[in-house]
Coordinates of C-alpha atoms and ligand atoms in Angstrom, one line a residue:
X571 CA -55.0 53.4 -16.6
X572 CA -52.9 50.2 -17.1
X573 CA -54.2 48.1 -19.6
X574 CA -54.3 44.2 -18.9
X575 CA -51.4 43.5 -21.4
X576 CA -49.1 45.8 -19.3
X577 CA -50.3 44.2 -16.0
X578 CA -49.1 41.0 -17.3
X579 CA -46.0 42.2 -18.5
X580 CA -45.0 42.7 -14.9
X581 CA -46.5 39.8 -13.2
X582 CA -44.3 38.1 -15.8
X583 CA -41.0 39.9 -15.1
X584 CA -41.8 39.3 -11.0
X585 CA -42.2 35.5 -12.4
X586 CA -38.9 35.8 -14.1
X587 CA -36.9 37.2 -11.3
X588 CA -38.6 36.0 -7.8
X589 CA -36.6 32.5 -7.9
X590 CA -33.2 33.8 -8.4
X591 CA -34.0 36.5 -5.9
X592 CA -34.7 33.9 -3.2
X593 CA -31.7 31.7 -4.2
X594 CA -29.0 34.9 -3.5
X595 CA -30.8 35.3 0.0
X596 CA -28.2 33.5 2.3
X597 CA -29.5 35.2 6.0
X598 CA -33.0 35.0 6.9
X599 CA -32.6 38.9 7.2
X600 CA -32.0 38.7 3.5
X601 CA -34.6 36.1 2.7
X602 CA -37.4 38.9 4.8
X603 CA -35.7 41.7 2.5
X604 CA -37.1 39.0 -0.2
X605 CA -40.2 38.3 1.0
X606 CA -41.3 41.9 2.2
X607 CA -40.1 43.4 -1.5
X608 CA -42.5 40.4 -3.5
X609 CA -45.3 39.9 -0.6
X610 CA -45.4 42.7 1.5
X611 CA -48.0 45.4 1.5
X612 CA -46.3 47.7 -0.4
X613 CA -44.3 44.7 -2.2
X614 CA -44.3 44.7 -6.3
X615 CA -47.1 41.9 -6.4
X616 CA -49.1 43.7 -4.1
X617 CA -48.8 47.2 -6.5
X618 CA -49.7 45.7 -9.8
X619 CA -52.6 43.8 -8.3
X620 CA -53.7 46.9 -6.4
X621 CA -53.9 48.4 -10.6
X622 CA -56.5 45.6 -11.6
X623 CA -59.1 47.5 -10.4
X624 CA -60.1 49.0 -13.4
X625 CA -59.7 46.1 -15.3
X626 CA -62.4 44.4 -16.5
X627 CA -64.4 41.4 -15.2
X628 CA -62.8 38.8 -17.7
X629 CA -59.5 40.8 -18.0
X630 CA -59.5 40.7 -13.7
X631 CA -60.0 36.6 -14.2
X632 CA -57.0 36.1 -16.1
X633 CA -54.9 38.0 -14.3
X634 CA -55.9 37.3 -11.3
X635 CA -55.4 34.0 -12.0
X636 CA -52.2 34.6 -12.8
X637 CA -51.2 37.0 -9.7
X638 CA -52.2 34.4 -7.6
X639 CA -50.1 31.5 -8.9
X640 CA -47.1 33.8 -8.6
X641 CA -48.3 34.4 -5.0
X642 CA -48.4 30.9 -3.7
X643 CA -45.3 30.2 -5.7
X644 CA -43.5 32.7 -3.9
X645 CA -45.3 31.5 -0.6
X646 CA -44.1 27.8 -1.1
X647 CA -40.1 29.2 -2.1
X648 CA -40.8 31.0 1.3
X649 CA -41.2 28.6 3.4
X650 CA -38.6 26.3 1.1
X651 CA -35.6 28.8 1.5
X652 CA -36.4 29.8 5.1
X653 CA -35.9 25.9 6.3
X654 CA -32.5 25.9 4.3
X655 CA -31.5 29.0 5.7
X656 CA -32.3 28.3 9.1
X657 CA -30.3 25.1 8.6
X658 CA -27.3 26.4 7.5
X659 CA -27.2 29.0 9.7
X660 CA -27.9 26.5 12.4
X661 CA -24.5 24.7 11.2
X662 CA -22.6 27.9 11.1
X663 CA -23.1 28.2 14.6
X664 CA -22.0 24.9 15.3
X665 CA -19.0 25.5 13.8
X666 CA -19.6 23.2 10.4
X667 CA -18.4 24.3 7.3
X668 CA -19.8 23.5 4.0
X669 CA -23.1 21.6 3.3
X670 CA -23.6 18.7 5.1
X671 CA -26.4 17.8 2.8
X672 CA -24.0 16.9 0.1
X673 CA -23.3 12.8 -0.9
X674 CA -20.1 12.0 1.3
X675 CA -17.0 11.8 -0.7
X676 CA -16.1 8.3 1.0
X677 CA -13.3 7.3 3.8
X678 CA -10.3 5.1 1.8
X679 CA -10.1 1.8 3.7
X680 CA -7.0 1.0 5.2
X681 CA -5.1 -1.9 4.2
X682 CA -1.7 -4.0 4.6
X683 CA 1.2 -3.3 2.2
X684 CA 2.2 -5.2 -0.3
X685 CA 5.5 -6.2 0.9
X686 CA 3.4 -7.8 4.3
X687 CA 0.9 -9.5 1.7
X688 CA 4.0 -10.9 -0.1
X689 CA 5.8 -12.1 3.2
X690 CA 2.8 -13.8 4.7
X691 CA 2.2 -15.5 1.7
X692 CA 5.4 -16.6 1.0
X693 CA 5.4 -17.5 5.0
X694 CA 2.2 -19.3 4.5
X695 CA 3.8 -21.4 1.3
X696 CA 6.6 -22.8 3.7
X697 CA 4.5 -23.7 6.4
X698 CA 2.3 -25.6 3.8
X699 CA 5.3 -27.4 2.8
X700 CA 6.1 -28.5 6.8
X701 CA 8.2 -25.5 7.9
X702 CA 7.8 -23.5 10.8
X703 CA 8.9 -19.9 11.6
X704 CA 11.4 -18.9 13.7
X705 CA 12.5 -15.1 14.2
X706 CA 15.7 -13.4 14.8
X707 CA 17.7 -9.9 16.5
X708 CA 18.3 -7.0 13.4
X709 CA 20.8 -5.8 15.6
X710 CA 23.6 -8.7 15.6
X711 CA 27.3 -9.1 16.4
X712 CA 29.8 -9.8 13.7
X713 CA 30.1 -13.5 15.3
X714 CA 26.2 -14.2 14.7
X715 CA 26.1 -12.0 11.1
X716 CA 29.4 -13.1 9.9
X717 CA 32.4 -15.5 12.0
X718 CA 29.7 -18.3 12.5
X719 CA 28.7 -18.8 9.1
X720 CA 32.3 -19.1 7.9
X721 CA 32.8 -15.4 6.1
X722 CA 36.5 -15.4 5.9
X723 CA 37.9 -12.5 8.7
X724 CA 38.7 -9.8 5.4
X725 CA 35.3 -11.0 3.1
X726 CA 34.0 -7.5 1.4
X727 CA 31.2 -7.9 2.6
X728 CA 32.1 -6.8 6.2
X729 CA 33.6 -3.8 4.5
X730 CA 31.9 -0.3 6.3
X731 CA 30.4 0.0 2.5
X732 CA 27.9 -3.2 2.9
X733 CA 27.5 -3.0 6.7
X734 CA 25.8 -0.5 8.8
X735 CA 28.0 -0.7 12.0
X736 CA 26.2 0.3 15.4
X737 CA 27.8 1.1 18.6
X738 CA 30.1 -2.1 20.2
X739 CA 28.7 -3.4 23.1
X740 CA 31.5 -4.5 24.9
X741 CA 33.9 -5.6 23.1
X742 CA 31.7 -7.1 20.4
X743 CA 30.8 -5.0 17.3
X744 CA 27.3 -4.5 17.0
X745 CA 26.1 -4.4 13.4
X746 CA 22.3 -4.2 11.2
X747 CA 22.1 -7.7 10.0
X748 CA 23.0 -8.0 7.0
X749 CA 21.2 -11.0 5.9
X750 CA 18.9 -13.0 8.0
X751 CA 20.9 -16.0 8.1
X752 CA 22.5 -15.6 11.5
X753 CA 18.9 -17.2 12.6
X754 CA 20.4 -20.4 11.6
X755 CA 23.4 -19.7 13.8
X756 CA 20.9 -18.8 16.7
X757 CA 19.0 -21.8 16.2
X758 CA 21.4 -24.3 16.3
X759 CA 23.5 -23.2 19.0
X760 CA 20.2 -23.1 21.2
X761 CA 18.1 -26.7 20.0
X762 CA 19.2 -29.8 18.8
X763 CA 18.5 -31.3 14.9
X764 CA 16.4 -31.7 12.9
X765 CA 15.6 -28.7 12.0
X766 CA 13.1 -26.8 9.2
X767 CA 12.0 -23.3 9.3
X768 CA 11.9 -20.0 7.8
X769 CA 13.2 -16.8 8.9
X770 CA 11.1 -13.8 7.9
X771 CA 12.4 -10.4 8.7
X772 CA 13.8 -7.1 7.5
X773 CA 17.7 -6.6 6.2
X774 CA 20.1 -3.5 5.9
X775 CA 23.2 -2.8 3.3
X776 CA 24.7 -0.2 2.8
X777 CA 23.7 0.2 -0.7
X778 CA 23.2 2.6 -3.3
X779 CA 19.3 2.8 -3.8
X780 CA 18.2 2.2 -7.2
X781 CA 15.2 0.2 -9.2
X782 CA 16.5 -3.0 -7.8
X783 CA 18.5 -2.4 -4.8
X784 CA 17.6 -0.4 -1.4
X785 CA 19.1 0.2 2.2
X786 CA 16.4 -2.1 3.8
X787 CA 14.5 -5.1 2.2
X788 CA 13.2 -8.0 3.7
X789 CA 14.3 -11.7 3.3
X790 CA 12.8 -15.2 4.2
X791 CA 15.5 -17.5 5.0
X792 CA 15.3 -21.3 4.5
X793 CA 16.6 -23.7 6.7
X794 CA 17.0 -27.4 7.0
X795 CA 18.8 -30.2 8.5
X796 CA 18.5 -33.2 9.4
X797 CA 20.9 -36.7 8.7
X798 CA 19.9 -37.2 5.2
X799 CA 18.5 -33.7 3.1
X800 CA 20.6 -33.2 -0.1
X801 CA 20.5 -31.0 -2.4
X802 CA 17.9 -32.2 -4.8
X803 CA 15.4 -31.7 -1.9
X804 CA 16.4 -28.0 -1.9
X805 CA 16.0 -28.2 -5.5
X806 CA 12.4 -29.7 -5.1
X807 CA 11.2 -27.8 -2.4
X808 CA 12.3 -24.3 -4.1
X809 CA 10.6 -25.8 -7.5
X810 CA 7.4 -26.1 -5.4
X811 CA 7.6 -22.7 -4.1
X812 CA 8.0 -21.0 -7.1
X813 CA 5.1 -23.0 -8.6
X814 CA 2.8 -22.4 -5.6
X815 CA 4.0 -19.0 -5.7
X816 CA 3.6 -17.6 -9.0
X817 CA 0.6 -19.7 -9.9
X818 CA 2.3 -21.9 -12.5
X819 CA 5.2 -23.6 -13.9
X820 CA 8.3 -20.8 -14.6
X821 CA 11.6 -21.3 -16.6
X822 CA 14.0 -22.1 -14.0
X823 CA 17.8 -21.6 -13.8
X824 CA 20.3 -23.1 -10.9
X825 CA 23.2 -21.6 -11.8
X826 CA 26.7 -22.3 -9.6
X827 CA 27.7 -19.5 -7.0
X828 CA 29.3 -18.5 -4.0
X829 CA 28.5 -18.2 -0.4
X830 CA 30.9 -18.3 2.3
X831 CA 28.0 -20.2 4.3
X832 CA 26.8 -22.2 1.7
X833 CA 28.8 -25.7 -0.7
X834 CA 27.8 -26.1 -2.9
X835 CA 26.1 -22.8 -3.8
X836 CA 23.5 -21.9 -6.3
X837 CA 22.0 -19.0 -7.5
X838 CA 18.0 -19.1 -8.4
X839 CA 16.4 -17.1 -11.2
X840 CA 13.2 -17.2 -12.7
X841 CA 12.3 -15.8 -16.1
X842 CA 11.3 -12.3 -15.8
X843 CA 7.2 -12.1 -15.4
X844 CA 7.4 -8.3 -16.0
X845 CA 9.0 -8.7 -19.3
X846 CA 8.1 -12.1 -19.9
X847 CA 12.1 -12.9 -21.0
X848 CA 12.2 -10.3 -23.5
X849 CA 14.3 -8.0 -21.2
X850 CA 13.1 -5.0 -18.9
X851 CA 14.7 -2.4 -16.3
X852 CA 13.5 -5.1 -13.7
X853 CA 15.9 -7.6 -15.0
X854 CA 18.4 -5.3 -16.3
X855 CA 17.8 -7.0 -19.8
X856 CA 18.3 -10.4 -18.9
X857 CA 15.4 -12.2 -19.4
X858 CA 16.0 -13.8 -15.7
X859 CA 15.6 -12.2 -12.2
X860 CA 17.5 -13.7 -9.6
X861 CA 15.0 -14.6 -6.7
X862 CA 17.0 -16.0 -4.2
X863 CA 20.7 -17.9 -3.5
X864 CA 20.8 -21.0 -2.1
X865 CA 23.3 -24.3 -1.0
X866 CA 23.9 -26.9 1.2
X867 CA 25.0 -25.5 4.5
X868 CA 28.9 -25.8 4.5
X869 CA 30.5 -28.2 7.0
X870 CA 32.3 -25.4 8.8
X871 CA 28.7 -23.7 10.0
X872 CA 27.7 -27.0 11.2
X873 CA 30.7 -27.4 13.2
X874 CA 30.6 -23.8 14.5
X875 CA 27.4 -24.6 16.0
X876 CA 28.5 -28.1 17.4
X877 CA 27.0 -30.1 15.4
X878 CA 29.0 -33.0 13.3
X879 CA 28.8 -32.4 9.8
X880 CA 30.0 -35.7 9.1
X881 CA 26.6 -36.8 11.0
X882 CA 24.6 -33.2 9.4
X883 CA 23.5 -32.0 6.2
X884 CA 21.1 -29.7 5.0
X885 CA 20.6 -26.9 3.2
X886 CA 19.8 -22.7 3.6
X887 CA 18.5 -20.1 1.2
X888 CA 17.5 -16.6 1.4
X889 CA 14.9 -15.2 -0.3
X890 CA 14.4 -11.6 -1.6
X891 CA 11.1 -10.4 -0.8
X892 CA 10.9 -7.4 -2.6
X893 CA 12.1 -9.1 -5.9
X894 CA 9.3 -11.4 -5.5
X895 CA 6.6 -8.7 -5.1
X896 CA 7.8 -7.1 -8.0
X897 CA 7.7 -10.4 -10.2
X898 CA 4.0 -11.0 -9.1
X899 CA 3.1 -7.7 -9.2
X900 CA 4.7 -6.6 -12.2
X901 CA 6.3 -3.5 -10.6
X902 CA 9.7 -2.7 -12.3
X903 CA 10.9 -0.4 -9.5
X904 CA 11.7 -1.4 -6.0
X905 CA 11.1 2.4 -4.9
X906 CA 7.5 2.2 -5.3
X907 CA 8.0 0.2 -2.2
X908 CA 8.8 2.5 0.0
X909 CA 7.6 6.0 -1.1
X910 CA 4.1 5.5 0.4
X911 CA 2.2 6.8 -2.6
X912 CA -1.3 6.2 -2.3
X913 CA -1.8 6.3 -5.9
X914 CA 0.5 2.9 -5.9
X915 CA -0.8 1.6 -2.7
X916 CA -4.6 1.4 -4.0
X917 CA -4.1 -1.0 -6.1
X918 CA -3.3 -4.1 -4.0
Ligands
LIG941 ZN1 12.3 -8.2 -17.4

């Protein structure tokens, strides 16, 4: 006869074992195995309490006691297991994989790029200042890109190693623009003075791509003219930009340059905010990144696109978009641009 000790030594290894017995049940054929081998009539709780008989009356408390928590505990896991089994195979049916039940993992928001950010803002910085927006063909002729705004017939620049040439239409040759000057060219040949706007839009030289240089970039140009602008507007106006742009007051260096469009021409640079002057890959150790060339528009341009220069003046720049996002942004690789890496893209 089984004594009451060794009754409860098995009720406590069926307590021991029932939950992880219910948890490896993944059909509800399985969980019935389960159920049958710890409730059914011939199931292990149903053989050790069939042995209580000869227990006696205060031993058959206790362990009946105990019998029958184990019971509805393994009753309630039933019922538990059966709903989650039922489920998920309700899901495999449909096709579903994995548990549904789980917290979602999110969906990433979509957003613009950086380079758009940059370009609207700098957009939205002219237009503050009384500029409006004019836009432009990326496919040009060499008369728009190049004859119009006074590059000299053999200027390197129209060499095949800056210029992407297209197919001639014609007998024009059809090139990328390769700045987005030939606006101004468009613009005045179509209206009359004065004029003020920006040119947003995207660029292509044939370059070799490295931290500061790539293929395709985008430029603002600036345009004005009107019977009186000189050049310490230009010098104003850029001032304000950079301010507005950058959030405060930069070093600031016009230094004397060359543009076949442009006399005089000046060259813009702003102390380096990635480095803060001391010198970084972005600025190739100069302290200063160029942000943009600039000038009073020369007087052949003007008279290229019938209009007097000794009655015109005014002044153009272009503006390097990327070079700004970098500045703000404190990105010392122009690359990062371009490569789409979300990693890089998250954090605007
Ligand atoms: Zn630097």
């Amino acid at each position: 006869m089984p004594e009451s000790k060794e009754i409860v030594a098995a009720l406590e290894k069926i307590k021991s074992e029932y939950a992880a017995a219910a948890k490896a049940a993944k059909s509800s054929a399985e969980l019935g195995d389960w159920k049958a081998k710890y409730l059914g009539k011939k199931g292990e709780l149903s053989s050790v309490m069939s042995s209580m008989g000869a227990l006696g009356a205060e031993d058959k408390k206790v362990v009946g006691r105990i019998a029958n928590e184990i019971k509805s505990a393994v009753e309630a896991l039933y019922e538990e297991q059966l709903e989650a089994v039922h489920s998920s195979e309700y899901l495999a049916r449909l096709g579903v994989v994995g548990d549904v039940t789980l917290p979602s993992v999110g969906v990433p928001r979509g957003r613009t790029h950086p380079l758009y950010d940059t370009l609207e803002e700098i957009s939205s910085i002219f237009i503050s200042l009384g500029f409006s927006v004019a836009d432009g063909p990326e496919i040009e002729d060499d008369y728009h890109n190049f004859a119009a705004l006074n590059f000299p017939d053999a200027h390197p620049a129209k060499e095949m190693q800056d210029t992407f040439y297209v197919s001639s239409v014609g007998d024009k040759e059809m090139l990328l623009r390769t700045h987005t000057s030939p606006v101004q060219i468009r613009a005045m040949k179509s209206g009359k003075p004065p004029f003020k706007f920006i040119a947003p839009g995207r660029v292509y030289r044939h370059e070799a791509i490295d931290a500061a240089h790539s293929y395709v970039f985008h430029q603002v140009e600036g345009f004005c003219v009107d019977n009186k602008t000189n050049l310490a507007d230009l010098k104003t106006v850029l001032e304000m930009f950079i301010e507005k742009y950058f959030g405060k007051r930069l070093p600031i260096r016009f230094r004397p340059s060359y543009f076949p469009f442009t006399e005089p021409s000046v060259e813009v640079d702003v102390e380096c905010l990635v480095c803060s002057g001391a010198g970084c890959k972005a600025c190739k150790n100069s302290g200063y990144i160029e942000l943009l060339g600039a000038g009073m528009i020369h007087p052949n341009v003007l008279s290229n696109c019938g209009l007097d220069p000794n009655i015109w003046q005014g002044y153009a720049f272009g503006i390097g978009v990327e070079r700004f996002a970098m500045q703000k942004y404190g990105v010392d690789d122009m690359r990062l641009f371009y490569k789409n890496e979300m990693r890089f893209l998250g954090q605007f």
